[in-house]
Coordinates of C-alpha atoms in Angstrom, one line a residue:
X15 CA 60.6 -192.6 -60.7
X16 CA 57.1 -192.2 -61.4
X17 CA 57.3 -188.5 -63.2
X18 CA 60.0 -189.9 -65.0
X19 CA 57.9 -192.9 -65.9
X20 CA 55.0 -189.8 -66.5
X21 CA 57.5 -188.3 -69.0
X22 CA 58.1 -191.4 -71.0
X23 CA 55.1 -192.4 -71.2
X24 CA 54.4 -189.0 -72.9
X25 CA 57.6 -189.3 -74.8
X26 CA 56.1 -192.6 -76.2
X27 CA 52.6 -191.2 -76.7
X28 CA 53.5 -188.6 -79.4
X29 CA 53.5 -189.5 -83.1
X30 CA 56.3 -189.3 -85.4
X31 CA 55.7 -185.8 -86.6
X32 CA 55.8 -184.2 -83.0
X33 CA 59.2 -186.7 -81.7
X34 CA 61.0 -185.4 -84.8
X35 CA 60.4 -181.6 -84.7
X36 CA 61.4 -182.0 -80.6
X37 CA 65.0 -183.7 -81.8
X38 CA 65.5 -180.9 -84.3
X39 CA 65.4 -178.5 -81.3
X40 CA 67.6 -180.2 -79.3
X41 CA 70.2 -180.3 -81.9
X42 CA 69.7 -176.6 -82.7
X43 CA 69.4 -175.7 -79.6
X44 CA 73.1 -177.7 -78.9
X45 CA 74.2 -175.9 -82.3
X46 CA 73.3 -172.7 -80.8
X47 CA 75.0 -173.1 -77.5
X48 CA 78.0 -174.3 -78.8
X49 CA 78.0 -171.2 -81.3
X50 CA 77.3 -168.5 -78.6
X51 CA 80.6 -169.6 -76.6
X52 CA 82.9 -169.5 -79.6
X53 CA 81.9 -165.9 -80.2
X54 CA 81.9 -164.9 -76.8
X55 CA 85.2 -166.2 -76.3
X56 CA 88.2 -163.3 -76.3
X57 CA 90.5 -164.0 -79.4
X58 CA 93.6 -165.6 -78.1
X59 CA 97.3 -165.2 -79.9
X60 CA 100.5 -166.2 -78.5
X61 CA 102.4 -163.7 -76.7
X62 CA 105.9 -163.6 -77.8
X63 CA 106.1 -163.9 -82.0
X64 CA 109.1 -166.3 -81.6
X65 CA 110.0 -169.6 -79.1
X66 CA 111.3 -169.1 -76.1
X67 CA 113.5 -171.3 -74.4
X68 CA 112.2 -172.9 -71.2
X69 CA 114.0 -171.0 -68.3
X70 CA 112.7 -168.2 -70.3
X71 CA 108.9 -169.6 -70.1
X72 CA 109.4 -170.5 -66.9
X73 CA 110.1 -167.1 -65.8
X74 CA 107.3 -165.5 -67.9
X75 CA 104.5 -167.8 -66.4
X76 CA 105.9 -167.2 -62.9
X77 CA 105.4 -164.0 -63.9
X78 CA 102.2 -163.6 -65.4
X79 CA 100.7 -165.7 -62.5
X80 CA 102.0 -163.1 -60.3
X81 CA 100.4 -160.6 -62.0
X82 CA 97.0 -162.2 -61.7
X83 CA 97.0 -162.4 -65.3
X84 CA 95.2 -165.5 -67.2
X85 CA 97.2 -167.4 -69.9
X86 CA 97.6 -170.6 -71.4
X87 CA 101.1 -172.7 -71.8
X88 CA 101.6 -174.0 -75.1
X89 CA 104.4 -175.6 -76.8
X90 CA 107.8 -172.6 -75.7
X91 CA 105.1 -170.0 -75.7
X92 CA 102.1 -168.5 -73.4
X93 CA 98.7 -168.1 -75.4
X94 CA 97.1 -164.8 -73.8
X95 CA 94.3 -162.8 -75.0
X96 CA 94.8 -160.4 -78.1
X97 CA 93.3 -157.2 -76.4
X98 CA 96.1 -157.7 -73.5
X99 CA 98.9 -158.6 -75.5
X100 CA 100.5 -155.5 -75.9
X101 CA 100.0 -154.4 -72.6
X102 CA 101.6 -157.3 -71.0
X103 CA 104.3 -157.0 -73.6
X104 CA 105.1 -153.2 -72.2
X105 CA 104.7 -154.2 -68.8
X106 CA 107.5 -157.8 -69.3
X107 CA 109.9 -155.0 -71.3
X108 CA 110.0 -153.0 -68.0
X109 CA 110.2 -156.0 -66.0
X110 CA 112.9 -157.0 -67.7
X111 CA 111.5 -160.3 -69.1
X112 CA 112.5 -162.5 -70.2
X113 CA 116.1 -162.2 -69.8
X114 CA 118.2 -163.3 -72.4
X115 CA 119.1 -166.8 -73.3
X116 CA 122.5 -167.6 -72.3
X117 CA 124.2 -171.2 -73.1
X118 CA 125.0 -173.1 -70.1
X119 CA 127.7 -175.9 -69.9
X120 CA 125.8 -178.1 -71.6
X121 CA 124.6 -176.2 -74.5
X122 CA 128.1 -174.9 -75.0
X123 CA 129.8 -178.0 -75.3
X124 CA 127.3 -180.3 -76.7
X125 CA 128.5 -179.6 -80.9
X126 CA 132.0 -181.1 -79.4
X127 CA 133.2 -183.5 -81.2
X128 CA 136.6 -185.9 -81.7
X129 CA 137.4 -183.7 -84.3
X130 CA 137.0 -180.6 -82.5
X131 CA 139.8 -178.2 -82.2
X132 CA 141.4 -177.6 -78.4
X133 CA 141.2 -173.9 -79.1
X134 CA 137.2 -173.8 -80.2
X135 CA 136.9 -176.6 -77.3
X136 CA 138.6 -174.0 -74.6
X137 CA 136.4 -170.9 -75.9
X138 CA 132.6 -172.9 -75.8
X139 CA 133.6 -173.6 -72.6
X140 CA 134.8 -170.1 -71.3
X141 CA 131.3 -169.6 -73.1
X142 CA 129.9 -172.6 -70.6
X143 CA 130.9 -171.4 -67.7
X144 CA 130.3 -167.8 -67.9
X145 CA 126.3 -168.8 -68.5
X146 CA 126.2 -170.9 -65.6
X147 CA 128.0 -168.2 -63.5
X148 CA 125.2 -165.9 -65.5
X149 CA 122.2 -167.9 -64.3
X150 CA 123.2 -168.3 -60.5
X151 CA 123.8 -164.6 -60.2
X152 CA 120.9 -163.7 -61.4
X153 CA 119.0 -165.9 -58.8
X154 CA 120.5 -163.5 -55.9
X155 CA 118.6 -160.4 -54.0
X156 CA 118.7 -157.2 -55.4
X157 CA 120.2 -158.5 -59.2
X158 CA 118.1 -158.1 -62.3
X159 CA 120.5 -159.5 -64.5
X160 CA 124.8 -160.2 -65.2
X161 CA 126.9 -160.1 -67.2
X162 CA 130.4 -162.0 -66.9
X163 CA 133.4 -161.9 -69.4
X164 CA 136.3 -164.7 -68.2
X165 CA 140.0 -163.9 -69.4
X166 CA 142.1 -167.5 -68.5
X167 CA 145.4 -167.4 -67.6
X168 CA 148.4 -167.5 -70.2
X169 CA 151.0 -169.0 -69.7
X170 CA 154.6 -167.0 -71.3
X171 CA 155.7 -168.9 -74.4
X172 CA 158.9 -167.1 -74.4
X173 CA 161.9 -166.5 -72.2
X174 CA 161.2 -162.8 -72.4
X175 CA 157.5 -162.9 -72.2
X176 CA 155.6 -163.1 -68.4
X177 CA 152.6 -165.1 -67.5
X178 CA 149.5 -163.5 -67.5
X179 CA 146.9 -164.4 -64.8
X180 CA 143.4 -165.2 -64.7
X181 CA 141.0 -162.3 -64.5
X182 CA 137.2 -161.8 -64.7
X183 CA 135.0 -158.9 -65.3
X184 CA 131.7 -158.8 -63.8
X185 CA 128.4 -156.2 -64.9
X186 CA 125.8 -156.2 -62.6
X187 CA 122.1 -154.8 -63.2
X188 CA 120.0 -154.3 -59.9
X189 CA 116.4 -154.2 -59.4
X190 CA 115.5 -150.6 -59.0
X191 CA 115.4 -149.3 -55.5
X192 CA 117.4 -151.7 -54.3
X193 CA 121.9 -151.6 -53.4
X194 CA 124.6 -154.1 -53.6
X195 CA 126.2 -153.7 -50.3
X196 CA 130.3 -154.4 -50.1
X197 CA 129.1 -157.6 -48.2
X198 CA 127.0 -158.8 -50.9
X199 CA 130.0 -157.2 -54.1
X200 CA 132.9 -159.0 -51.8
X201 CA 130.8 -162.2 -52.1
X202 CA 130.2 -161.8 -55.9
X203 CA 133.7 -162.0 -56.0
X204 CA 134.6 -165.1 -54.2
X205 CA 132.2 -166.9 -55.7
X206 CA 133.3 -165.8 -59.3
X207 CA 136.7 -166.3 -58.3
X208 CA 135.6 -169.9 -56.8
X209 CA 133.7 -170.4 -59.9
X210 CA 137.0 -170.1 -62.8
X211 CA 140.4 -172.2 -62.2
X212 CA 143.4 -170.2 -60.9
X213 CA 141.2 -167.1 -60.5
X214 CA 141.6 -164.9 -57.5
X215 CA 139.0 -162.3 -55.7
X216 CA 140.8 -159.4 -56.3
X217 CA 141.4 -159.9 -59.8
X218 CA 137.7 -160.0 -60.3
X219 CA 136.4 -156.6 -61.5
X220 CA 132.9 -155.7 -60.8
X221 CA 130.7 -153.1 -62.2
X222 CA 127.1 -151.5 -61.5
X223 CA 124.6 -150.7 -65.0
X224 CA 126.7 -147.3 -64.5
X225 CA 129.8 -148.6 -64.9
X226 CA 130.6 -147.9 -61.6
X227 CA 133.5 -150.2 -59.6
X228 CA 132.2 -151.6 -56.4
X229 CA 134.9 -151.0 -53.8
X230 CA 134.9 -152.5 -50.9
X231 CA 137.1 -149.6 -48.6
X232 CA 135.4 -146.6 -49.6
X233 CA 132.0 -148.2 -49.5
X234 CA 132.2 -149.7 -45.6
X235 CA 130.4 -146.3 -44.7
X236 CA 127.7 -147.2 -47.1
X237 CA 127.6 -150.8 -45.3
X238 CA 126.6 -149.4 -42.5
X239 CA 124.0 -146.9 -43.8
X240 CA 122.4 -149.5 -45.4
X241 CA 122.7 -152.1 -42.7
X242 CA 120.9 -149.1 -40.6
X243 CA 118.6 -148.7 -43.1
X244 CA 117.5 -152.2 -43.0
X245 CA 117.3 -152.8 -39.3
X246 CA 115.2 -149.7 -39.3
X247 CA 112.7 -150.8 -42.4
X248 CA 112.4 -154.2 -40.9
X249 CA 111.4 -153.0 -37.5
X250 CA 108.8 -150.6 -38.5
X251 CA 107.1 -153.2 -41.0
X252 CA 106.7 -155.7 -38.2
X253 CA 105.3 -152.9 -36.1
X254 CA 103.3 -151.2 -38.2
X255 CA 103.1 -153.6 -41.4
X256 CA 104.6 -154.3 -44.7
X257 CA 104.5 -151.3 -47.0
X258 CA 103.1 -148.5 -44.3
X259 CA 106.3 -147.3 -44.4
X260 CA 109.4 -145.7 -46.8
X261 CA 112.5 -145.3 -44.3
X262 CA 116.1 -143.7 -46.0
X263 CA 119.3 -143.0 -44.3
X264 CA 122.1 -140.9 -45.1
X265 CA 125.5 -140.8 -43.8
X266 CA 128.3 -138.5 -43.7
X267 CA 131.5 -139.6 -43.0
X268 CA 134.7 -138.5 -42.6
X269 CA 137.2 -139.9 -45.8
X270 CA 140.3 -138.7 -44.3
X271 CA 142.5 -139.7 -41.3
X272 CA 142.9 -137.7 -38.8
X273 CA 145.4 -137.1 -35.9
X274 CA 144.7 -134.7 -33.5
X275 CA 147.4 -132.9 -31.1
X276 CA 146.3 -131.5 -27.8
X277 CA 148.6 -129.3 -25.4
X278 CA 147.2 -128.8 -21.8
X279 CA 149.2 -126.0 -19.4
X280 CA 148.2 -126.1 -15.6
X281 CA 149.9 -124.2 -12.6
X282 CA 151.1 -126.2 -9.4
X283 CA 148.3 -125.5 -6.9
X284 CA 146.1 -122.3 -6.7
X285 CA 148.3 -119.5 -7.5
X286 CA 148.6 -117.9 -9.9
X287 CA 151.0 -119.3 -13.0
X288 CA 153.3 -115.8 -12.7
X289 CA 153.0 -112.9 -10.7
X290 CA 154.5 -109.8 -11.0
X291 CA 154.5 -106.5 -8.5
X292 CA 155.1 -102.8 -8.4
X293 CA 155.7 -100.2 -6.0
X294 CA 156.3 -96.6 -6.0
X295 CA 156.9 -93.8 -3.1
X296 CA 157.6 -89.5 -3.1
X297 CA 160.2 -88.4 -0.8
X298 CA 159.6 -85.2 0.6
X299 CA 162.9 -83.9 1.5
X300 CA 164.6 -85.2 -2.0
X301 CA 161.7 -84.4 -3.6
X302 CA 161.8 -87.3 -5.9
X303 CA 159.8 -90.9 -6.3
X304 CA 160.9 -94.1 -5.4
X305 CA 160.1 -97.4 -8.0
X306 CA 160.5 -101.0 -6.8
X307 CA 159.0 -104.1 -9.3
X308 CA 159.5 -107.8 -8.4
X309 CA 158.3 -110.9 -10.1
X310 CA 157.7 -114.0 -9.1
X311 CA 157.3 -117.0 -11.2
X312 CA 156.1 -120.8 -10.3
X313 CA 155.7 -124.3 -11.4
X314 CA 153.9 -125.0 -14.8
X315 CA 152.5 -128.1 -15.5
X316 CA 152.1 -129.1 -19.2
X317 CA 150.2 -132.4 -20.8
X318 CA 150.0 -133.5 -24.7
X319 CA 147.4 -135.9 -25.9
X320 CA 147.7 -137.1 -29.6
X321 CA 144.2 -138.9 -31.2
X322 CA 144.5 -140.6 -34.1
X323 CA 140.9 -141.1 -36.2
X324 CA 140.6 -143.6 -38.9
X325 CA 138.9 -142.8 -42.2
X326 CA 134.9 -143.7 -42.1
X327 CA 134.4 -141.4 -38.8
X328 CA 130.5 -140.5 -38.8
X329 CA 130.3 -136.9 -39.2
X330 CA 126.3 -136.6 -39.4
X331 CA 123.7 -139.0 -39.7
X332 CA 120.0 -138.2 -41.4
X333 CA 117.1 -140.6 -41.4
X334 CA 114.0 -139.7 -43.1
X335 CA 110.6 -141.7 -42.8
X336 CA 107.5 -141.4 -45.1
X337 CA 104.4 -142.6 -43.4
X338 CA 101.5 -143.9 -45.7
X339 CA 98.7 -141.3 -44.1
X340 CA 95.9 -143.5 -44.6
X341 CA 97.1 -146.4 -42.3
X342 CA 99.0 -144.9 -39.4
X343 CA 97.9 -141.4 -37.4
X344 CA 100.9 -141.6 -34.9
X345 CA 104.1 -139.8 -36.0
X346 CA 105.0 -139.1 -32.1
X347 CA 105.7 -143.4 -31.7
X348 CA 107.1 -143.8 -35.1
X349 CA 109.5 -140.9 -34.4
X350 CA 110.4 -142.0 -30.8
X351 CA 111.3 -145.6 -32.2
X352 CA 113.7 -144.0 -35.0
X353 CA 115.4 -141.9 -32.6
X354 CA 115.9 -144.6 -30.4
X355 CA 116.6 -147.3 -33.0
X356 CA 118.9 -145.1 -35.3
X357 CA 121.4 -143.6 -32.4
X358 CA 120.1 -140.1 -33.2
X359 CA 122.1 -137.2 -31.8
X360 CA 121.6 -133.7 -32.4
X361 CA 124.7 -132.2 -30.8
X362 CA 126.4 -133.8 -33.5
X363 CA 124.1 -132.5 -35.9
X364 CA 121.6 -135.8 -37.0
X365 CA 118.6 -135.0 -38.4
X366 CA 115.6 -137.0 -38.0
X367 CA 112.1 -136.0 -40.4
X368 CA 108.9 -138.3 -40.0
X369 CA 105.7 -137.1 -42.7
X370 CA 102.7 -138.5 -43.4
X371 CA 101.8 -138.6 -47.0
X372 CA 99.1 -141.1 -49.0
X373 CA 100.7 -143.3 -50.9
X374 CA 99.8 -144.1 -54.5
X375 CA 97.9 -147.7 -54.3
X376 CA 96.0 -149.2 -57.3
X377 CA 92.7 -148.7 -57.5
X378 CA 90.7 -151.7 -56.3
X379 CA 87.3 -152.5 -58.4
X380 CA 84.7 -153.3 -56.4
X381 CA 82.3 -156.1 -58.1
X382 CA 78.8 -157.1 -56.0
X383 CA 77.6 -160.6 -55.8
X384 CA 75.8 -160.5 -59.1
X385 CA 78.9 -159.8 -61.4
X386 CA 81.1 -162.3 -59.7
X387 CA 78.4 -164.6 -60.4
X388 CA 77.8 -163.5 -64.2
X389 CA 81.2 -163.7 -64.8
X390 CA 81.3 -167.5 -63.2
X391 CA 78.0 -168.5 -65.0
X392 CA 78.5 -166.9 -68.5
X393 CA 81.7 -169.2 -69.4
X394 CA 80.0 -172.3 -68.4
X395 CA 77.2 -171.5 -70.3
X396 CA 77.7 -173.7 -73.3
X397 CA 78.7 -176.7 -71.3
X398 CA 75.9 -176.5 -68.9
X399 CA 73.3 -176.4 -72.3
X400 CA 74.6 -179.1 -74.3
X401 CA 74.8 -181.3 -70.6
X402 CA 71.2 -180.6 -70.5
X403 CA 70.6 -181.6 -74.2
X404 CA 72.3 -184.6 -73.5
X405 CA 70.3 -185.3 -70.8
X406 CA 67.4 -185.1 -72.3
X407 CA 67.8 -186.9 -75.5
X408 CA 69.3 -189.9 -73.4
X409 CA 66.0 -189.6 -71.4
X410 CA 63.9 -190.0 -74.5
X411 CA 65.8 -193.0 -75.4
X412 CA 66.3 -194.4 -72.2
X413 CA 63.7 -196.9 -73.0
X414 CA 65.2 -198.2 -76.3
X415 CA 68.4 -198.7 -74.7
X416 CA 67.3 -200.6 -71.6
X417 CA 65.4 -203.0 -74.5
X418 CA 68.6 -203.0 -76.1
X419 CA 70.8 -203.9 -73.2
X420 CA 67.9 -206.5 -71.7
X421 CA 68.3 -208.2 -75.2
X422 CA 72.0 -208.3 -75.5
X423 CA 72.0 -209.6 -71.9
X424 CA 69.3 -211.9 -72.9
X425 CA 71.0 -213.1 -76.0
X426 CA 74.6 -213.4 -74.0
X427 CA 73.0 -215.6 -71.3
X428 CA 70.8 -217.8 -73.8
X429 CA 74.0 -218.7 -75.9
X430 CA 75.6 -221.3 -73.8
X431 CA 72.2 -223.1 -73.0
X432 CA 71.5 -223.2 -76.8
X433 CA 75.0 -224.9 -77.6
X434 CA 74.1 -227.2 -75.4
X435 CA 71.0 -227.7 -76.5
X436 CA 71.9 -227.5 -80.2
X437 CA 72.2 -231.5 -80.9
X438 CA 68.9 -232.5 -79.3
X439 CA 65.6 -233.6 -80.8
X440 CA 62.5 -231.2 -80.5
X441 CA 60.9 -232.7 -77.6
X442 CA 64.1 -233.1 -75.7
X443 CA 64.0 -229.2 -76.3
X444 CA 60.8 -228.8 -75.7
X445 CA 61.7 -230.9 -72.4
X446 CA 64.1 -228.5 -71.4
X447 CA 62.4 -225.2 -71.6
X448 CA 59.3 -226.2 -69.8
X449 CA 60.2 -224.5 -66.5
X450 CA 61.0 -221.4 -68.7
X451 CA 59.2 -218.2 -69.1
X452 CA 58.2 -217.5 -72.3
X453 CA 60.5 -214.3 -72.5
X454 CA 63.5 -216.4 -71.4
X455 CA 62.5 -219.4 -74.0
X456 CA 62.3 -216.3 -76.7
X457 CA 65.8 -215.4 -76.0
X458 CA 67.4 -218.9 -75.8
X459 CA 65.3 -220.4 -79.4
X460 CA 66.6 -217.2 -81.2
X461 CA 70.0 -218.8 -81.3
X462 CA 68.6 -222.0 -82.8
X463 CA 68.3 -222.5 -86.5
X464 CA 65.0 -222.2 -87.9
X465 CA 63.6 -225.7 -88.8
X466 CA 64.6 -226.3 -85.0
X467 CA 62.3 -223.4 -83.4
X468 CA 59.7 -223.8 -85.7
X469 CA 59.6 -227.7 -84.7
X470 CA 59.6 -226.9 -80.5
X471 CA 57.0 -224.2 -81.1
X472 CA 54.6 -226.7 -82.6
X473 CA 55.0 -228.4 -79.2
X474 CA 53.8 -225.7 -77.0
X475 CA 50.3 -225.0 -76.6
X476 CA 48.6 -222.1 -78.6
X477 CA 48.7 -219.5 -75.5
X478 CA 52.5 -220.1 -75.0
X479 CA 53.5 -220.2 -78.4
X480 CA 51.9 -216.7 -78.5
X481 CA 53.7 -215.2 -76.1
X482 CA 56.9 -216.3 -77.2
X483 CA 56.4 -215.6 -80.6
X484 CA 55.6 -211.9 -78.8
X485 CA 58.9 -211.7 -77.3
X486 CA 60.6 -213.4 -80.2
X487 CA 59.0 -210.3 -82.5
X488 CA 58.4 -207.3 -80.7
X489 CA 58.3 -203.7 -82.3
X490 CA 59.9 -200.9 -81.1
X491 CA 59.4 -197.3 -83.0
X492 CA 62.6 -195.9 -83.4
X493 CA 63.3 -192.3 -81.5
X494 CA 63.9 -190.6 -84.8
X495 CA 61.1 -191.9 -87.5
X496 CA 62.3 -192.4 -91.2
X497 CA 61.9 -190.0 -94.0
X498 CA 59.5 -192.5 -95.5
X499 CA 57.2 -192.4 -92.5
X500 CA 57.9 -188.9 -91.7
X501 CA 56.0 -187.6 -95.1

């Protein structure tokens, strides 16, 4: 309190001359401040050159904040700044943001009116209902984006003619590196199917960004692969961490069914299955040989086994893992887990490769103390110079305002007194204000007219009536001197 009281009183010592060129300051020096942070501020332009709708915002600022990347919402827009715009713009068209507006149910069907034909009324809301089933698949895992085209059943018009059922056709876009399994297509279709009145499963066609058919039957094999796959990527992430790790598996399977007949022949016993001898002798006195052959033959025993294989039977199964070199050193654990995990056997031919190889990460810029502390000061800047302009000029005229706000207060407690003091004579005034100090008696006699506080006055002694004609009067230089006074 006292240096303050130090810097008013110097404040109040300095003439007119020296009080004015100090303001000017101040105000340039506010001018200044103010002018430095609009030109150091990046130029800012909306992103997109046309509104978006708002599940279209909303996906773009979800977004952007995911990418780290500062923006401002405005009215179906996102204000960014200009030197990024074109980047981000190239980096939301890979993305594959924002999708593109599709009516729901509501949007469809609210131009319906009483006058509205059935047959526009039936199409806006095929239109409806294919947005809405639109939006929810494009809220699933692995699905970038849909497309869904709804045929309704007919019904025949003619004797000759047949009904025609209800059928959908479904075009799905998946995130890259990613597979709809046939759990996940099989589900599509029931909830399509669920989705559009008299529509069944298997009239629902559904398509990859190829223009592939997902089919259920000749993609179990695939099920499993990936169902592998997953069990495999999972358990190395939580053993290893997220992202140290790349594991793909590959299948082959049989597509054919296959029966297989097997004959088994087995003698009774230990002998031999047929056994045959020969025996020859010379006479001497005939001079000729003698032949005998026998042959004996024995019990067989005979055995057929027919195995019938389905289509799908694994044939070979390959599992390659990519190790991110930088985080984990042993391959001998990793490869002992995926052998173990993924069933791998080599008399059937599996394979099973595990390398280490650095993987591409972004490059990470390191900042020291002093530039994460520019870059926190520098914006606030301005701000923090005109706060302390403020300051100071309310600290120069700290002192008119108090006398301003004692006055008022002054002048708001005096009033009621003086009404009621209004109708009296002078020395019933006079009588009333002599326990009051001479600031207080100021206050409450500058409510009364004239005649009346020139008549008490006269009624108070010379040293009195001085000091209250002091408070009634006092002069107060203004913080800012007039021209007049200036020159």
């Amino acid at each position: 309190m006292e240096s303050l009281a130090t810097w008013v009183g110097r404040w109040n010592a300095l003439n007119a001359r020296a009080r004015f060129a100090i303001g000017a300051v101040a105000l340039l020096a506010i001018l200044a401040s103010a002018a430095y942070g609009i030109v150091l501020h990046p130029a800012r332009s909306p992103l997109f050159a046309s509104p978006l709708y708002p599940g279209q915002l909303a996906e773009i600022e979800e977004q952007l904040a995911a990418w780290n990347v500062p923006f401002t919402p405005i009215d179906r827009n996102v204000v960014v700044a200009d030197g990024s715009r074109n980047r981000l713009l190239l980096r939301l068209a890979l993305a594959g943001l924002p999708h593109e507006h599709v009516a729901n149910s509501a949007e469809a069907l609210a131009g319906i009116g009483v006058l509205t034909p059935q047959s526009v009324v039936e199409a806006q809301t095929r239109v409806g209902l294919a947005g809405d089933i639109e939006r929810a698949l494009r809220g699933m895992r692995g699905v970038r984006d849909a497309r869904v085209i709804i045929a309704p059943a007919r019904r025949a018009s003619f004797a000759d003619e047949s009904a025609t059922p209800a059928t959908a056709s479904v075009r799905i876009r998946s995130i890259d590196g990613m597979q709809i399994d046939a759990n996940e297509a099989r589900g599509i279709r029931r909830f399509v199917a669920a989705s559009v009145p008299a529509l069944l499963p298997q009239r629902v066609t559904l398509l990859d960004d190829g223009g592939h058919a997902f089919d259920a039957v000749a993609s179990a094999g695939d099920v499993a692969s990936a169902r592998l796959q997953k069990t495999l990527q999972s358990a190395l992430d939580r053993a290893f961490g997220a992202g140290s790790t790349i594991v793909r598996v590959v299948e082959e399977r049989d597509p054919a069914t296959r029966t297989v007949s097997t004959l088994t022949r087995a003698p009774y016993g230990v002998a031999a299955l047929s056994e045959r001898t020969t025996s020859e002798s010379y006479r001497k006195g005939a001079l000729g040989y003698d032949r005998a052959s026998a042959q004996r033959e024995r019990g067989l025993a005979q055995r057929r086994v027919r195995e019938s294989f389905p289509a799908g039977v694994l044939r070979q199964r390959d599992v390659a893992v990519l190790v991110d070199a930088r985080r984990i050193a042993d391959l001998a654990a990793i490869r002992s887990l995926v052998r173990a995990a993924a069933g791998i056997d080599t008399r059937r031919g599996d394979r099973l490769v595990v390398e280490a190889l650095p993987f591409t990460q972004a490059p990470h810029i390191a900042r020291d103390g002093w530039w994460l502390a520019y870059g926190a000061i520098v914006p606030l800047l301005p701000t923090l110079v005109a706060l302390i302009a403020g300051l100071l000029v309310l600290r120069a005229m700290r002192s008119p305002f108090r006398w301003a706000a004692r006055t008022a207060l002054r002048a708001m407690r005096s009033r009621p007194n003086a009404r009621e003091i209004g109708g009296y004579a002078p020395t019933e005034l006079r009588g009333a204000l002599r326990d009051e100090p001479p600031h207080a008696a100021a206050a409450m006699m500058s409510a009364l007219p004239a005649a009346t506080v020139a008549a008490v006055l006269e009624l108070y002694p010379p040293e009195e009536r001085a000091a209250i004609l002091r408070n009634m009067a006092r002069t107060r230089s203004p913080l800012v001197p007039s021209a007049e006074e200036f020159f």
